[in-house]
CSV table of N, CA and C in Angstrom, one decimal:
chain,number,residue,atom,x,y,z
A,1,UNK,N,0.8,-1.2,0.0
A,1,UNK,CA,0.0,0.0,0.0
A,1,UNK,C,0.9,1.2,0.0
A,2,UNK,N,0.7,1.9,-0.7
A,2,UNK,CA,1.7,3.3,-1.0
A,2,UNK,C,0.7,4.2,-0.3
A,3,UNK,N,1.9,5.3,0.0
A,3,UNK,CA,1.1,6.7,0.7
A,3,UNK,C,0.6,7.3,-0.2
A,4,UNK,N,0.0,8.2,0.1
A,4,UNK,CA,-1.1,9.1,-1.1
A,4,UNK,C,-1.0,10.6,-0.4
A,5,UNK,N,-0.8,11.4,-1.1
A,5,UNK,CA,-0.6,12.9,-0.4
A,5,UNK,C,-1.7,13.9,-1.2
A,6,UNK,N,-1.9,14.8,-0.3
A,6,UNK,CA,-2.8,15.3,-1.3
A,6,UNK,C,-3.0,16.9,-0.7
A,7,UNK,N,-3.7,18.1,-0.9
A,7,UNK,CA,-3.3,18.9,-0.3
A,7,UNK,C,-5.1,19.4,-0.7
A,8,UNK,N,-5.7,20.3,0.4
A,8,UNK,CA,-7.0,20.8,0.2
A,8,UNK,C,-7.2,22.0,1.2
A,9,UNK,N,-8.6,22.7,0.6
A,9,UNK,CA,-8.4,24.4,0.8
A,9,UNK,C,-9.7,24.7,0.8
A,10,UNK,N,-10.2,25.2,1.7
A,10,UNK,CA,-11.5,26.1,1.7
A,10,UNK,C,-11.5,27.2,1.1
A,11,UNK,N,-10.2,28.0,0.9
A,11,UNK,CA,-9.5,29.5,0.8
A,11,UNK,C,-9.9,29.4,-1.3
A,12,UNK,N,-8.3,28.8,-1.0
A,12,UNK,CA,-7.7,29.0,-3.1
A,12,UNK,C,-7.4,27.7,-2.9
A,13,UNK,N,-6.9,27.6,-4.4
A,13,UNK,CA,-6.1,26.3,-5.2
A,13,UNK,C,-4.8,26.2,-4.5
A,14,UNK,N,-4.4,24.8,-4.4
A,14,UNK,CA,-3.0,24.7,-4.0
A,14,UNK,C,-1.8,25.4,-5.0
A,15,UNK,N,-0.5,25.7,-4.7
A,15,UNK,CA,0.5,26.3,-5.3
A,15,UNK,C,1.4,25.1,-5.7
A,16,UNK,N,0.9,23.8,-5.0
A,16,UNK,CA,1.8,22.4,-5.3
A,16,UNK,C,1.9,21.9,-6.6
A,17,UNK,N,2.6,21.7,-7.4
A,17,UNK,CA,2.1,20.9,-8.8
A,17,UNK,C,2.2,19.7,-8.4
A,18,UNK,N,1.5,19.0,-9.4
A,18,UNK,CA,1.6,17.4,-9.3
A,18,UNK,C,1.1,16.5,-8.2
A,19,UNK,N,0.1,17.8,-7.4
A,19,UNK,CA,0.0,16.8,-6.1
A,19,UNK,C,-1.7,17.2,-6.1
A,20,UNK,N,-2.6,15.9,-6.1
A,20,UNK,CA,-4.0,16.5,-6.4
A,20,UNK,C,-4.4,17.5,-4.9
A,21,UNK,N,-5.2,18.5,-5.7
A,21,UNK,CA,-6.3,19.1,-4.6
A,21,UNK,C,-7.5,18.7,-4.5
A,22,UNK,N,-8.0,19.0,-3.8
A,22,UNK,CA,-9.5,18.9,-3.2
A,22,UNK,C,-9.8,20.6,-2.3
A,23,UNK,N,-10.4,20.8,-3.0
A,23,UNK,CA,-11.2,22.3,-2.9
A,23,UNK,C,-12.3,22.3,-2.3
A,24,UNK,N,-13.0,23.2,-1.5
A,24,UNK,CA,-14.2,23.2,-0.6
A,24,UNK,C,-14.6,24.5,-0.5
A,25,UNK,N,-16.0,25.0,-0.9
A,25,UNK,CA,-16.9,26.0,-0.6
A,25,UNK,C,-18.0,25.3,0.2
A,26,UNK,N,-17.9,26.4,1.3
A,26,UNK,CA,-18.7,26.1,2.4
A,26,UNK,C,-19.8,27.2,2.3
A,27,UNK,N,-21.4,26.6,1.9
A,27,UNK,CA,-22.2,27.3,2.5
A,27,UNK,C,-22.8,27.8,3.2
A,28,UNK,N,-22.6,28.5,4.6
A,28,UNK,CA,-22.8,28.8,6.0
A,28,UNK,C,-24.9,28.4,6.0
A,29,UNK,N,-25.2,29.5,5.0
A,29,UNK,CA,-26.5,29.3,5.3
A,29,UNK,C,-27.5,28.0,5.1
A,30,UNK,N,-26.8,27.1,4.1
A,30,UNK,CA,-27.1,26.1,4.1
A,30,UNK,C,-26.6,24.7,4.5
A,31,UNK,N,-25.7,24.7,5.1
A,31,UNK,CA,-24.6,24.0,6.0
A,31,UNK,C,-24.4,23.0,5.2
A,32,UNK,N,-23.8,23.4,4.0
A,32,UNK,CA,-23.1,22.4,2.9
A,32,UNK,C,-21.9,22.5,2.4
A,33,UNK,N,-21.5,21.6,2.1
A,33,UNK,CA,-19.8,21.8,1.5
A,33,UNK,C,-19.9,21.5,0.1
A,34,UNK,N,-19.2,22.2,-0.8
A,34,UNK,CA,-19.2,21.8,-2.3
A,34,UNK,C,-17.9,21.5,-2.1
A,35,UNK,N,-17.9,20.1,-2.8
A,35,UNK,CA,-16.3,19.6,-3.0
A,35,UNK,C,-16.3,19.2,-4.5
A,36,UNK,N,-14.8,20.0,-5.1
A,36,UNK,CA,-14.1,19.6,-6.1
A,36,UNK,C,-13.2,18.8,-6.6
A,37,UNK,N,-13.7,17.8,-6.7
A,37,UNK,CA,-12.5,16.8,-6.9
A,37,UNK,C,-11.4,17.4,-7.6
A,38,UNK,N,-10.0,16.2,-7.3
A,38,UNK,CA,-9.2,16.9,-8.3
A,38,UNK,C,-9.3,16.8,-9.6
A,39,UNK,N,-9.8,16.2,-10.3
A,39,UNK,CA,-10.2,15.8,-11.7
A,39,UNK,C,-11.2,17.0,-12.2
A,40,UNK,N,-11.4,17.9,-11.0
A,40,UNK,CA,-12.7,18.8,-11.4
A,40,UNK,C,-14.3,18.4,-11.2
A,41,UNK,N,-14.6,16.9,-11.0
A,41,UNK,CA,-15.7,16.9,-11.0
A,41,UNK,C,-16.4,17.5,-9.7
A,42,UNK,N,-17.3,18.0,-9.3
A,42,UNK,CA,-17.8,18.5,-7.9
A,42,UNK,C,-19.0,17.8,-7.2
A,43,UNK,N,-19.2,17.8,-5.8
A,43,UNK,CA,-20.8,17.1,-5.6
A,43,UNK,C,-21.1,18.5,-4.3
A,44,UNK,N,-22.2,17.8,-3.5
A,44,UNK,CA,-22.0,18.6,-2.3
A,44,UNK,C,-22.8,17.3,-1.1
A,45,UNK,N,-21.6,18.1,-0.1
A,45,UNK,CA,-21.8,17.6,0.9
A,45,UNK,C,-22.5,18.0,2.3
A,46,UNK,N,-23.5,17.0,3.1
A,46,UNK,CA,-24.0,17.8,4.1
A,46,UNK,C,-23.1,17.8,5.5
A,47,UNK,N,-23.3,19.0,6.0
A,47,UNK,CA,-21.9,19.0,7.0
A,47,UNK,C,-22.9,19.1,8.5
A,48,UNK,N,-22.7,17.4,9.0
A,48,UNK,CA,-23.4,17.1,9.6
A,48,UNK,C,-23.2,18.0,11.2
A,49,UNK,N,-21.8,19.0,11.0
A,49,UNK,CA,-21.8,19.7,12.6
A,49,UNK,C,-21.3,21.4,11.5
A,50,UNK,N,-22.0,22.1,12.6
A,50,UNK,CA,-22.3,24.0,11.9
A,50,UNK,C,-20.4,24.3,12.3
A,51,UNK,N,-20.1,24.9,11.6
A,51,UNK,CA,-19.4,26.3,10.9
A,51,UNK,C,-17.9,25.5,10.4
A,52,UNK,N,-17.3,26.7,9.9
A,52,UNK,CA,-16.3,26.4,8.7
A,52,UNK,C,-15.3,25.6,9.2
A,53,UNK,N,-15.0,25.7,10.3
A,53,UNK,CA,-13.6,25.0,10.9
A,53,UNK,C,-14.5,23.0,10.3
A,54,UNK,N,-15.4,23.1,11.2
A,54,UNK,CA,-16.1,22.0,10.6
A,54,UNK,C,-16.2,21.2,9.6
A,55,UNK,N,-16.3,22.0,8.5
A,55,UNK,CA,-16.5,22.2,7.3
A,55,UNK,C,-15.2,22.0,6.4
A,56,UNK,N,-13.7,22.5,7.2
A,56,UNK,CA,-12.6,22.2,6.8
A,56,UNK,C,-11.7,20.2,6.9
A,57,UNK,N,-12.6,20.1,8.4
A,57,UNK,CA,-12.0,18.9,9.1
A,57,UNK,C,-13.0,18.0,7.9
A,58,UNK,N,-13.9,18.3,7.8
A,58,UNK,CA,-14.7,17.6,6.8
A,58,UNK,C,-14.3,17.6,5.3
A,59,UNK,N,-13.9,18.7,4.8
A,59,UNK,CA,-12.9,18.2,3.7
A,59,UNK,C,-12.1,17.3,3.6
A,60,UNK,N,-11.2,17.5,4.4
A,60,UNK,CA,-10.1,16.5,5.4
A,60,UNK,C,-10.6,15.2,5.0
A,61,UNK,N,-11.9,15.0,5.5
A,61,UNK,CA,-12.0,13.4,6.2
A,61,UNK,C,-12.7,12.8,4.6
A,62,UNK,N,-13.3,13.9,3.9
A,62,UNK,CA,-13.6,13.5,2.3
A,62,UNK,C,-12.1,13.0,1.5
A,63,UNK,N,-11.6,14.4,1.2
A,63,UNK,CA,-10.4,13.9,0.8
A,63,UNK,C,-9.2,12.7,1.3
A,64,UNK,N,-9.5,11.9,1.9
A,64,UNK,CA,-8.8,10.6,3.0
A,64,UNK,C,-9.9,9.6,2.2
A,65,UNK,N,-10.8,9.9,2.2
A,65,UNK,CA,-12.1,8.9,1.9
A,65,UNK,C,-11.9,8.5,0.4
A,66,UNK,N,-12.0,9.2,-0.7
A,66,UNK,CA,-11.8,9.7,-2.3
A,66,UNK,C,-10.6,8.7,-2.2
A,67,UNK,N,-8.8,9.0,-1.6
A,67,UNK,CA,-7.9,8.8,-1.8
A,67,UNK,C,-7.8,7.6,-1.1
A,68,UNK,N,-8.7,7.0,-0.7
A,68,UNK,CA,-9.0,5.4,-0.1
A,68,UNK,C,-10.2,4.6,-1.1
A,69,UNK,N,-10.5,5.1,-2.2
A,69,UNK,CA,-11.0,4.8,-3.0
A,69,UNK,C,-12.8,4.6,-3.0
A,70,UNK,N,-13.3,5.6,-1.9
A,70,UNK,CA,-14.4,5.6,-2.2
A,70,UNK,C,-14.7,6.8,-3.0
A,71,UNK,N,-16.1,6.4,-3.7
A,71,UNK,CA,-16.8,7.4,-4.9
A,71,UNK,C,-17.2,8.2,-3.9
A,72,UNK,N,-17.9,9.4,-4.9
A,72,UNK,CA,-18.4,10.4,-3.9
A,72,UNK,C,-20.1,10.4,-3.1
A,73,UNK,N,-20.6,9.3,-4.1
A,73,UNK,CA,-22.3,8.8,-3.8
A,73,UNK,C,-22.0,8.4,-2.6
A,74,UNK,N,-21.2,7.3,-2.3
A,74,UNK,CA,-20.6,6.1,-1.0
A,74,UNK,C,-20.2,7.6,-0.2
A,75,UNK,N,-19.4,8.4,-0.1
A,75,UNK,CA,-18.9,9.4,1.0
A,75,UNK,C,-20.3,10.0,1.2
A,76,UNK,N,-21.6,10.3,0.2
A,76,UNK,CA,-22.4,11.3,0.5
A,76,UNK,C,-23.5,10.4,1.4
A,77,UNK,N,-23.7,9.2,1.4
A,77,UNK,CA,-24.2,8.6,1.5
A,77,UNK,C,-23.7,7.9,3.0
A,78,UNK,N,-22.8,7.9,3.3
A,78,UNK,CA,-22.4,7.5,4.4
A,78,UNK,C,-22.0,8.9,5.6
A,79,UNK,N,-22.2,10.3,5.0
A,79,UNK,CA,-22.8,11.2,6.1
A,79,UNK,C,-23.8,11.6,6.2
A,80,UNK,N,-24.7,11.3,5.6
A,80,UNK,CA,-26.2,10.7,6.0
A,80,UNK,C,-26.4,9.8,7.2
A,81,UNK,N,-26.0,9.0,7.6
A,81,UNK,CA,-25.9,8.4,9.1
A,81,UNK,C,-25.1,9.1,10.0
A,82,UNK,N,-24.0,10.2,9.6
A,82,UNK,CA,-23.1,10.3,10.9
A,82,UNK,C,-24.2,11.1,11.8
């Protein structure tokens, strides 16, 4: 099993080349995360505890999730129960 690195941002795009990002807009009013994969495709996610710091750890725990080989239906779908 090889490490996997990856770097992600609520803010901007990473300055790293070669290393994927995972990007996050957090909508306060609607307590959702839009995630960007690094390929570009995006979904959104419901962030099952309020505000951004939240919302960052939760990028975090998507992007670990993605790079462990789950799709994004399986991550949206399994914070639905947390």
């Amino acid at each position: 099993h090889r490490d996997r690195v990856a770097t992600c941002s609520l803010q901007k795009d990473s300055s790293f080349e070669n290393i994927p990002h995972y990007r996050g807009r957090y909508d306060e009013l609607k307590n959702v995360l839009t995630v960007t994969l690094p390929q570009g495709s995006s979904f959104d996610a419901p962030c099952p505890i309020l505000g951004k710091h939240n919302a960052s750890n939760l990028l975090l725990a998507i992007a670990a999730a993605h790079l462990h080989g789950l799709k994004p239906l399986e991550i949206q779908r399994g914070l639905l129960t947390f």
